[in-house]
Structures are given as structure tokens and as C-alpha cells.
Short mmCIF file of C-alpha atoms and ligand atoms in Angstrom, two decimals:
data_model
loop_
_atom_site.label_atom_id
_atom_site.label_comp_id
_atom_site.label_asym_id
_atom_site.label_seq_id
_atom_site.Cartn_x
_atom_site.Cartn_y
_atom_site.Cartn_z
CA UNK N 248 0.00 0.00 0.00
CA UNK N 249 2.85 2.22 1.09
CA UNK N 250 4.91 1.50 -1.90
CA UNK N 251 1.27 2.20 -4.00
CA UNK N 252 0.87 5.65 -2.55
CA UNK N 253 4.54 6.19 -3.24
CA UNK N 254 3.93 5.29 -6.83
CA UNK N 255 0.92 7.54 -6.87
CA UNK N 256 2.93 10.14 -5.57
CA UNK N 257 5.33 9.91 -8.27
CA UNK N 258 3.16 9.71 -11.13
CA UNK N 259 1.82 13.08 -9.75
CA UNK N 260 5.10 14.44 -9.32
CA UNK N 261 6.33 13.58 -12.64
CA UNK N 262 2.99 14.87 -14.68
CA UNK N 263 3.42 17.74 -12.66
CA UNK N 264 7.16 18.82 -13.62
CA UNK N 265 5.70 17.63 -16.96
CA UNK N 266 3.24 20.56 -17.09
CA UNK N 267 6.02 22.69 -16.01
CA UNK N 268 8.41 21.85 -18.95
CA UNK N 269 5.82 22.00 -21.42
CA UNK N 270 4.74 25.65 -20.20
CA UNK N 271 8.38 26.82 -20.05
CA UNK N 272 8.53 25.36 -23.71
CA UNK N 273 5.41 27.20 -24.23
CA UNK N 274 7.14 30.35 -23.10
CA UNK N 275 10.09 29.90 -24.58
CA UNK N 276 8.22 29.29 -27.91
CA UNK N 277 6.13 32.84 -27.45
CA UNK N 278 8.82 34.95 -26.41
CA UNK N 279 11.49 34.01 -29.39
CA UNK N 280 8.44 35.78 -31.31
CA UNK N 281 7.87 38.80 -28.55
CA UNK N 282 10.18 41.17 -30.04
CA UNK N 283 9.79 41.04 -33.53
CA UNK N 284 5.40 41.01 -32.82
CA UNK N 285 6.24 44.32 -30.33
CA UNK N 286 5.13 42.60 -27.30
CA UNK N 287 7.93 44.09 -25.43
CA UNK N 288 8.04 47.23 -23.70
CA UNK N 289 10.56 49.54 -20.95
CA UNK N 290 9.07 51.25 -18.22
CA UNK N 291 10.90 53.65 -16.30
CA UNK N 292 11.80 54.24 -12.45
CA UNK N 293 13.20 57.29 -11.36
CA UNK N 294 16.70 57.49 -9.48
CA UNK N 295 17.80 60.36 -7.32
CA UNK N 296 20.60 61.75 -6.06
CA UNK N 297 23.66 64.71 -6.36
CA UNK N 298 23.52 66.45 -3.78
CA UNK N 299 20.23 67.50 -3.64
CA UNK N 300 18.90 64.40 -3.84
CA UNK N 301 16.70 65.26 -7.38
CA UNK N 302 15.81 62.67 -10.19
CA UNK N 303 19.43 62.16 -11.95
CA UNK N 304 17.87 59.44 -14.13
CA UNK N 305 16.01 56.30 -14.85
CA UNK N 306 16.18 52.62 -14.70
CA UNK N 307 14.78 50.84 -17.65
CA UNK N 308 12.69 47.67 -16.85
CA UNK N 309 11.61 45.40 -19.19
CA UNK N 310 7.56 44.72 -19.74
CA UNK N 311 6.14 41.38 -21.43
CA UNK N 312 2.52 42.05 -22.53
CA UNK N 313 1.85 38.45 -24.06
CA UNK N 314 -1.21 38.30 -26.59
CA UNK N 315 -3.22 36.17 -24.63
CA UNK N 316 -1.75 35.84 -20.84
CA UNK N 317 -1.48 39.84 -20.16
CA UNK N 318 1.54 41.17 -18.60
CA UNK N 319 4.27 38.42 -17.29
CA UNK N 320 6.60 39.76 -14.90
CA UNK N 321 9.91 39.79 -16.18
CA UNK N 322 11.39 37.53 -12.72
CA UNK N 323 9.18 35.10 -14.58
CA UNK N 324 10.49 35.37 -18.05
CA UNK N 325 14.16 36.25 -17.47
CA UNK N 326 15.06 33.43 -16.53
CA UNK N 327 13.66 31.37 -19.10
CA UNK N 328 15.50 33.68 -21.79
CA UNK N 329 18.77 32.99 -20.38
CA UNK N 330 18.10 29.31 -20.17
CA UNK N 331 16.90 29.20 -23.71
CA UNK N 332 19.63 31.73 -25.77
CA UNK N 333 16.20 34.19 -26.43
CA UNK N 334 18.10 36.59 -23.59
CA UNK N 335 20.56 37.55 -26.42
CA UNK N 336 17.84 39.39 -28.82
CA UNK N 337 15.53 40.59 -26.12
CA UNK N 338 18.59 42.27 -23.83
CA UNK N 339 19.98 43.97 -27.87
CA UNK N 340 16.23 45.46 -28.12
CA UNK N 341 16.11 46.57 -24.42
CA UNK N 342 19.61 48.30 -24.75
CA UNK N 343 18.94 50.10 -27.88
CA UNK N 344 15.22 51.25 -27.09
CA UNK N 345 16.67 52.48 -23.98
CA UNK N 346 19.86 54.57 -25.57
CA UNK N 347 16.90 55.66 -28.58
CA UNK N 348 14.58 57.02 -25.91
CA UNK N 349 17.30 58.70 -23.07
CA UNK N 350 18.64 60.29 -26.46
CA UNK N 351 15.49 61.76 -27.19
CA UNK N 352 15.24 63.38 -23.96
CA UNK N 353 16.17 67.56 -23.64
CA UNK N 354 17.94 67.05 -19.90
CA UNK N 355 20.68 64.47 -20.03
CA UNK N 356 19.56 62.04 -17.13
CA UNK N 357 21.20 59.16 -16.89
CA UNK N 358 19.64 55.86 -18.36
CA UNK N 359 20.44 52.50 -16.53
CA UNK N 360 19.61 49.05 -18.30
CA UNK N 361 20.02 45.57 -16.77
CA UNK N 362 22.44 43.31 -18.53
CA UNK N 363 22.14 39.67 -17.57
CA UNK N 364 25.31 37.43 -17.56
CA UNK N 365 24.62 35.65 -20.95
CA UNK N 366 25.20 39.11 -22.33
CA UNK N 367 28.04 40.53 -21.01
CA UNK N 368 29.80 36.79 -21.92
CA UNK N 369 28.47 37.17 -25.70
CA UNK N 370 31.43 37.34 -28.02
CA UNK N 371 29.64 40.41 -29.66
CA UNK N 372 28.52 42.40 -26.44
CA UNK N 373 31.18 45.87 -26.86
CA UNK N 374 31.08 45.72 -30.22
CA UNK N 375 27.35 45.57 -29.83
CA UNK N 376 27.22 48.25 -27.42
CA UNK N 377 29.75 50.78 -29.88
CA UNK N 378 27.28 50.40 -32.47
CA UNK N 379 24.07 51.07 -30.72
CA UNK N 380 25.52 54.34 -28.81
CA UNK N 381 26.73 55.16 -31.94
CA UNK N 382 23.56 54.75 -33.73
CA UNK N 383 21.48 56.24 -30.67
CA UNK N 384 24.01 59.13 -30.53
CA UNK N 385 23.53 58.77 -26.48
CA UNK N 386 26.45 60.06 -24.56
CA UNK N 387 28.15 56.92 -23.38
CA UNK N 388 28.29 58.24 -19.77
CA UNK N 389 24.86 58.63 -19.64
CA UNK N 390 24.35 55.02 -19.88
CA UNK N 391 24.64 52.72 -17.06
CA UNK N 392 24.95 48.94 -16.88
CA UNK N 393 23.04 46.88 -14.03
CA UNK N 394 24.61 43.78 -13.55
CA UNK N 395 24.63 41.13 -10.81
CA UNK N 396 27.49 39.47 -9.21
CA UNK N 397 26.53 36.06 -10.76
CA UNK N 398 27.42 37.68 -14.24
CA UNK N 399 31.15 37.44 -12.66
CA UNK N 400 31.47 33.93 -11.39
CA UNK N 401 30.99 32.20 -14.43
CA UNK N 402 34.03 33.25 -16.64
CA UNK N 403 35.71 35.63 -14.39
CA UNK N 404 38.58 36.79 -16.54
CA UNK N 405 36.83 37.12 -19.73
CA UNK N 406 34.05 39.32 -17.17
CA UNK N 407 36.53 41.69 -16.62
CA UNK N 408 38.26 42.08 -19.44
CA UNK N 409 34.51 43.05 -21.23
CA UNK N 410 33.93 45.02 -18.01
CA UNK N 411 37.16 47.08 -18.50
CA UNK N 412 35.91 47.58 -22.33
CA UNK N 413 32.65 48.75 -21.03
CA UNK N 414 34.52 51.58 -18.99
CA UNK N 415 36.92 52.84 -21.78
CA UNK N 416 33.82 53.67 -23.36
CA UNK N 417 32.70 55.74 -21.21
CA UNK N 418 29.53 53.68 -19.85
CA UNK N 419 29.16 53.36 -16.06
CA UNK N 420 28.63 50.02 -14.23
CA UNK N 421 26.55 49.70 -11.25
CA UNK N 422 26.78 46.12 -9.46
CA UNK N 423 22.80 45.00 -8.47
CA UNK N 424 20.68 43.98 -6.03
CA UNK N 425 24.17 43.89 -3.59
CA UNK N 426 24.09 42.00 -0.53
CA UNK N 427 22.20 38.74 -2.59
CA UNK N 428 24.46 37.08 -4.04
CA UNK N 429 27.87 36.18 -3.59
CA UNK N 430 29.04 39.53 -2.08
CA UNK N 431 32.11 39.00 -2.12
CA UNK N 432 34.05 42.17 -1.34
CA UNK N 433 37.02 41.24 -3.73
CA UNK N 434 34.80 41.60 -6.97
CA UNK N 435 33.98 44.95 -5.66
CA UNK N 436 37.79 45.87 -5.95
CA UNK N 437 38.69 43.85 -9.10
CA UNK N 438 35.79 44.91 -11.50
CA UNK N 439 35.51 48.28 -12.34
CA UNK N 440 31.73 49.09 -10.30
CA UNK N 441 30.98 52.98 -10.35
CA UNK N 442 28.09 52.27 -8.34
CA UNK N 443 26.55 49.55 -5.63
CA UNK N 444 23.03 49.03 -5.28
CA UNK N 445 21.47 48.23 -2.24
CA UNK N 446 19.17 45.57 -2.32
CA UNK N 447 15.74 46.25 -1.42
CA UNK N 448 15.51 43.29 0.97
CA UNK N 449 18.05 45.81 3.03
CA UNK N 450 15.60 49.11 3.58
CA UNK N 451 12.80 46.83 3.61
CA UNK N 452 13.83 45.18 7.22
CA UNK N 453 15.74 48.54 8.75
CA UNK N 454 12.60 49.22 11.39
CA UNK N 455 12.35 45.64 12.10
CA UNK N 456 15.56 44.09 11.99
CA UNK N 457 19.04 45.83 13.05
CA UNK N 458 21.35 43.99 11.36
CA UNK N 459 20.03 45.16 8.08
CA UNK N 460 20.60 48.75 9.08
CA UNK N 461 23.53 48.11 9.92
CA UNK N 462 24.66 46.70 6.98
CA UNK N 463 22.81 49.67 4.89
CA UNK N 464 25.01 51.74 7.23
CA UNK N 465 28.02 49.38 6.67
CA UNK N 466 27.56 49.44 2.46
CA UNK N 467 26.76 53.10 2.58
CA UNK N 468 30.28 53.64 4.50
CA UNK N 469 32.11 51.07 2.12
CA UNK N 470 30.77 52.78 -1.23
CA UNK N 471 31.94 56.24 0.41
CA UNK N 472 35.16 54.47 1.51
CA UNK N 473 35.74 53.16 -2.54
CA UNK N 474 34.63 56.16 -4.06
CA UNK N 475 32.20 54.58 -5.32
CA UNK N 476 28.17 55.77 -5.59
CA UNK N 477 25.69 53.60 -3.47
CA UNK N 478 22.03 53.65 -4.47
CA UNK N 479 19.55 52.09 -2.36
CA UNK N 480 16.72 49.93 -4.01
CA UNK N 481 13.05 49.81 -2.83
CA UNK N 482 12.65 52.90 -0.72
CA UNK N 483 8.62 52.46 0.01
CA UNK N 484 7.70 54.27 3.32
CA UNK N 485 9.00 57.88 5.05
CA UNK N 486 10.64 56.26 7.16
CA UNK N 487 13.06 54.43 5.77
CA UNK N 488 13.41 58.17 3.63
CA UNK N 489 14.58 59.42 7.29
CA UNK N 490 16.38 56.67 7.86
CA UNK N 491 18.63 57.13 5.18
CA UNK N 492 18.48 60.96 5.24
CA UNK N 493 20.05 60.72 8.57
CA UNK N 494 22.86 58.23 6.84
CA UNK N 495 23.48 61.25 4.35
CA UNK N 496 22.38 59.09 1.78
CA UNK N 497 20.64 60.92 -1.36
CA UNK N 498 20.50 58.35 -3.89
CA UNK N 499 17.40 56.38 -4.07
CA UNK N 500 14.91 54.40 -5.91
CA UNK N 501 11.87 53.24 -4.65
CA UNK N 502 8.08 53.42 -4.95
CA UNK N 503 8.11 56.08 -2.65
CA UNK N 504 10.12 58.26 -5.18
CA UNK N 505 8.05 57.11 -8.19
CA UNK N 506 6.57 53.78 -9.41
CA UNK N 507 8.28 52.07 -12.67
CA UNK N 508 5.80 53.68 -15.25
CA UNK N 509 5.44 54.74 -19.10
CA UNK N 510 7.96 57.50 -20.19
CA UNK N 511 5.26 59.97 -21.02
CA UNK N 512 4.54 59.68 -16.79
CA UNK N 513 8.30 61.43 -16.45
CA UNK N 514 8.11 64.14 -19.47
CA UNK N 515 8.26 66.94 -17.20
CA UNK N 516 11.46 65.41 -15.64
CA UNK N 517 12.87 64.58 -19.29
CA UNK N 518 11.97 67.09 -20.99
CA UNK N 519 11.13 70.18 -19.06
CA UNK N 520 13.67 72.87 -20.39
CA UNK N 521 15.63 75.26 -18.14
CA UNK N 522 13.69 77.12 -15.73
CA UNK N 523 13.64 80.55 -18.02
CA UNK N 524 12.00 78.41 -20.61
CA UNK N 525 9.15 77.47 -18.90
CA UNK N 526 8.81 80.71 -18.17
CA UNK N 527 8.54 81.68 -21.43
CA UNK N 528 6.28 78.77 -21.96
CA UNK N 529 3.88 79.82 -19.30
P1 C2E S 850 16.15 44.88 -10.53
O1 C2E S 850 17.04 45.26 -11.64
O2 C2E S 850 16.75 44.75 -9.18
O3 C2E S 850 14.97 45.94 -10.57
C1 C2E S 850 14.30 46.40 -9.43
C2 C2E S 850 12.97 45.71 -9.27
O4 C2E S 850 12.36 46.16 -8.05
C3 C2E S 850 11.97 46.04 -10.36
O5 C2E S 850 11.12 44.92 -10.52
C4 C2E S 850 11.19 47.21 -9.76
O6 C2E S 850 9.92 47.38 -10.32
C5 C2E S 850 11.11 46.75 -8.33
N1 C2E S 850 10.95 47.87 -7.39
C6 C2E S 850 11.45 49.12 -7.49
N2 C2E S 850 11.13 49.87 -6.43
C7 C2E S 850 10.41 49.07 -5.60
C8 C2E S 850 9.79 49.27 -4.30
O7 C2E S 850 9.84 50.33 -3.70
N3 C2E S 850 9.15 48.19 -3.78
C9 C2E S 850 9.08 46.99 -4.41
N4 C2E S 850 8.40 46.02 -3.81
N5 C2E S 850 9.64 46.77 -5.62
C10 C2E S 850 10.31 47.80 -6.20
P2 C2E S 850 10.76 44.35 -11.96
O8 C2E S 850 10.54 45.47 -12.92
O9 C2E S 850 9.68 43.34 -11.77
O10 C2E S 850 12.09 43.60 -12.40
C11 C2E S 850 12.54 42.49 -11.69
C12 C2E S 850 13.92 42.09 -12.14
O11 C2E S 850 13.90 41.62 -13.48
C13 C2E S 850 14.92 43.24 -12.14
O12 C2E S 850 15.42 43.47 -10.83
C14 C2E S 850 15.96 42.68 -13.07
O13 C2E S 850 16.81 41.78 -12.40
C15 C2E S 850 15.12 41.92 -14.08
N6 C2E S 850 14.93 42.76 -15.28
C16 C2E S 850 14.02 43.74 -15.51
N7 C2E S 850 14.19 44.29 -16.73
C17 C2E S 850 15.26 43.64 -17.29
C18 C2E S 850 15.95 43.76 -18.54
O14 C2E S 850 15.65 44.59 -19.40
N8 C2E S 850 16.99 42.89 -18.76
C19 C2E S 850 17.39 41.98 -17.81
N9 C2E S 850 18.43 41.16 -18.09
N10 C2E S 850 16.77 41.86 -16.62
C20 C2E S 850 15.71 42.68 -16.36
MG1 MG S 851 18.39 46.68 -11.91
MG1 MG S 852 18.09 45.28 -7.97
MG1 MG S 853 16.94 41.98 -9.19
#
């Protein structure tokens, strides 16, 4: 009987994982056709920070809206493009629709665009990224590069030595969702990082839990210590604002600061004009 039920439990297991291939396949299928049908789409989050802590530019995030499921999230569908190769068109489309639209802007915020690891270990990737800032006619330091530490492990060498190219270009680099992965504070010294961002699981626990604020404290200190920026990711509620206020911290990003949204939502940030001209608009 025991050995029965096991049996039964198998069968359900298996038909189960099953289901799960065959809608990964499904996906997999859908999205090789999702950029050429225009399924895809960027929204746009808002970054502060200088000094004053105003918008200094945007982070580009990738939007699926599939024909008949709606909008998939792109933690879903990520994935499966890396897995299945399909990462290598969608991530060219998302880089030049973002350097085409920041170019098109009158103030010269900065535009930041996720680059998963398949990417950046593409044989093609500079000469992929010279031809689309040339093409664009973006600065090259307005762009920014998101990647995550597990775009290092794989093939650390040939990492930096694409990383280094990415710099003599002019492009920043801005190491993501920091304090998930690996962490280890070596690749923080041996790949050229501008910028560290903060995970959101981070400000998300300061009231709660004091470790994490101590470690926001701790990165905040170790980004000032490296010259390098630190952004924090996920900022929701005032007061994890005062929180980080009080750390002297200006750069941000977070629903409290603005939702990911539709370009248009930001055209008074991207393209007001000086403040004389909207006085002579007005
Ligand atoms: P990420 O790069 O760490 O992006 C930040 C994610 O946190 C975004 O989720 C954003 O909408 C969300 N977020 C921002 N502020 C808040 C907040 O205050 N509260 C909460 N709860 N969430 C906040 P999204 O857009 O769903 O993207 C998820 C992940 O998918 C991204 O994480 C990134 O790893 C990946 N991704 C998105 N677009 C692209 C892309 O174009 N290419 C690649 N390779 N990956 C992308
Ligand atoms: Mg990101
Ligand atoms: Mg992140
Ligand atoms: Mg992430």
C-alpha cells in the first residue's frame, strides 16, 4: 500500500514537472516571437541623487505584454531567456530602445539598463554596445549597466576584461541587487563598479531588523570608503526616507520616489527645459 501511494505520488510528481516543462517550452516558444510582434516594452523608475537628492535618471525595466496571458513579470520570463539563448535578442532590443529614448530626452539624465550574464559573456557584447551608442548618438556616460554578481562567477577573466571595455567607453557600471548574491568584497575591488546598489531586501527590514541597518550603514560607509556611488533599491515608506536621510544618503529608488511607469509619466522630468524656458512657456 505504502509503496502504491509512493507510486501515486510519483506519477503526480512527474505529470506535474511535466506541465512545467511543457509551459516553459510554451514560453520559450512565445517569447522568441515577442520582439519582432512588439510585445515588449521599458518602463521607467526614477533614481535620485547629487547632492540634492533630485531625479538624476532612470532605470529601464523590461515589460512582457503576451497576446493572450497579459503582462508576465519579467522575474518570470528572465530566466527562461537565459536558459533558452532568447536573452541575447531581447537584452539587444532593451539596450537600444533604452539609448533611442534617453537620447530623445532635452535634460541628459542618466539611463540604466540591466544586462544579464549571458550578455556581457556574448562574443559580440562591446562591439554591440559601440554600435548602438553610436547609432542612438547617447552620450556613453549617460548610460549605465546593471549587472549582478553572478554575471562574474561564471568566466571571471573574460568578465573583466569586457567590463574594462565597457569603462573605456565611457559607460558606467553599477553592481545590483548587492548584498544577494555572492558579495564577495574582492569583486567589488577587481571589476571596475561605479556604483553599488542596495538591495531592497536591506531598507525593507531597517525598522524591524538591526542587522540590516547596519549593513545599509556598513555598504553606505564602504561605497563612500571606494569612491564609489551607493544607491539604495526599494525605498517604500518615510521612514526608511529618514532613515537614510540621517545616513546622508541621497541616492534612491523606490516606490516612494516614483513607481516604474510609461515614459510619457516622467516628461516633465525629461523634458522640461531650463527654468527661463518654462517661463517663457507659461
Ligand atoms: P532589478 O534590476 O533589481 O529591478 C528592481 C525591481 O524592483 C523592479 O522589478 C522594480 O519594479 C522593483 N521595485 C522598485 N522599487 C520598488 C519598491 O519600492 N518596492 C518593491 N516592492 N519593488 C520595487 P521588476 O521590474 O519586476 O524587475 C525584476 C527584475 O527583473 C529586475 O530586478 C531585473 O533583475 C530583471 N529585469 C528587468 N528588466 C530587465 C531587462 O531589461 N533585462 C534583464 N536582463 N533583466 C531585467
Ligand atoms: Mg536593476
Ligand atoms: Mg536590484
Ligand atoms: Mg533583481
Amino acid at each position: 500500500r505504502a509503496k502504491q501511494e509512493g507510486r501515486g505520488t510519483y506519477r503526480f510528481f512527474e505529470a506535474r514537472m511535466g506541465a512545467q516543462v511543457r509551459e516553459r517550452r510554451l514560453l520559450e516558444h512565445d517569447l522568441r516571437m515577442a520582439v519582432d510582434r512588439g510585445e515588449l516594452e521599458l518602463v521607467y523608475q526614477p533614481q535620485t541623487g547629487g547632492e540634492a537628492g533630485a531625479v538624476v535618471g532612470f532605470e529601464a525595466l523590461l515589460r512582457w505584454n503576451h497576446p493572450s496571458r497579459g503582462s508576465i513579470s519579467p522575474s518570470v520570463f528572465i530566466p527562461i531567456a537565459e536558459e533558452s539563448g532568447a536573452i541575447l535578442q531581447v537584452g539587444e532590443w532593451v539596450l537600444r530602445e533604452a539609448c533611442r529614448e534617453a537620447a530623445r530626452w532635452r535634460r541628459p539624465l542618466s539611463i540604466a539598463v540591466n544586462v544579464s550574464a549571458v550578455q556581457i559573456h556574448a562574443p559580440n557584447f562591446l562591439d554591440l554596445l559601440v554600435a548602438i551608442l553610436r547609432e542612438t548618438g547617447l552620450a556613453p556616460s549617460r548610460l549605465e549597466i546593471e549587472i549582478t554578481e553572478t554575471a562574474l562567477i561564471r568566466d571571471p577573466s573574460r568578465a573583466l576584461t569586457v567590463l574594462r571595455g565597457v569603462k573605456e567607453l565611457g559607460v558606467h557600471i553599477a553592481m545590483d541587487d548587492f548584498g544577494t548574491g555572492y558579495s564577495s568584497l574582492s569583486n567589488l575591488r577587481t571589476f571596475p563598479f561605479d556604483k553599488i546598489k542596495i538591495d531592497r531586501s536591506f531598507i525593507s527590514q531597517i525598522e524591524s531588523n538591526h542587522q540590516a541597518a547596519a549593513i545599509v550603514r556598513s555598504v553606505l560607509g564602504l561605497g563612500h570608503g571606494l569612491q564609489m556611488r551607493v544607491i539604495v533599491e526599494g525605498v517604500e515608506t518615510q521612514a526608511e526616507l529618514a532613515f537614510l536621510e540621517a545616513e546622508n544618503c541621497r541616492s534612491l529608488q523606490g516606490y516612494l520616489i516614483g513607481r516604474p511607469a510609461a515614459i510619457e509619466t516622467f516628461s516633465a522630468l525629461t523634458m522640461g527645459g531650463t527654468i527661463a524656458e518654462e517661463r517663457l512657456v507659461a
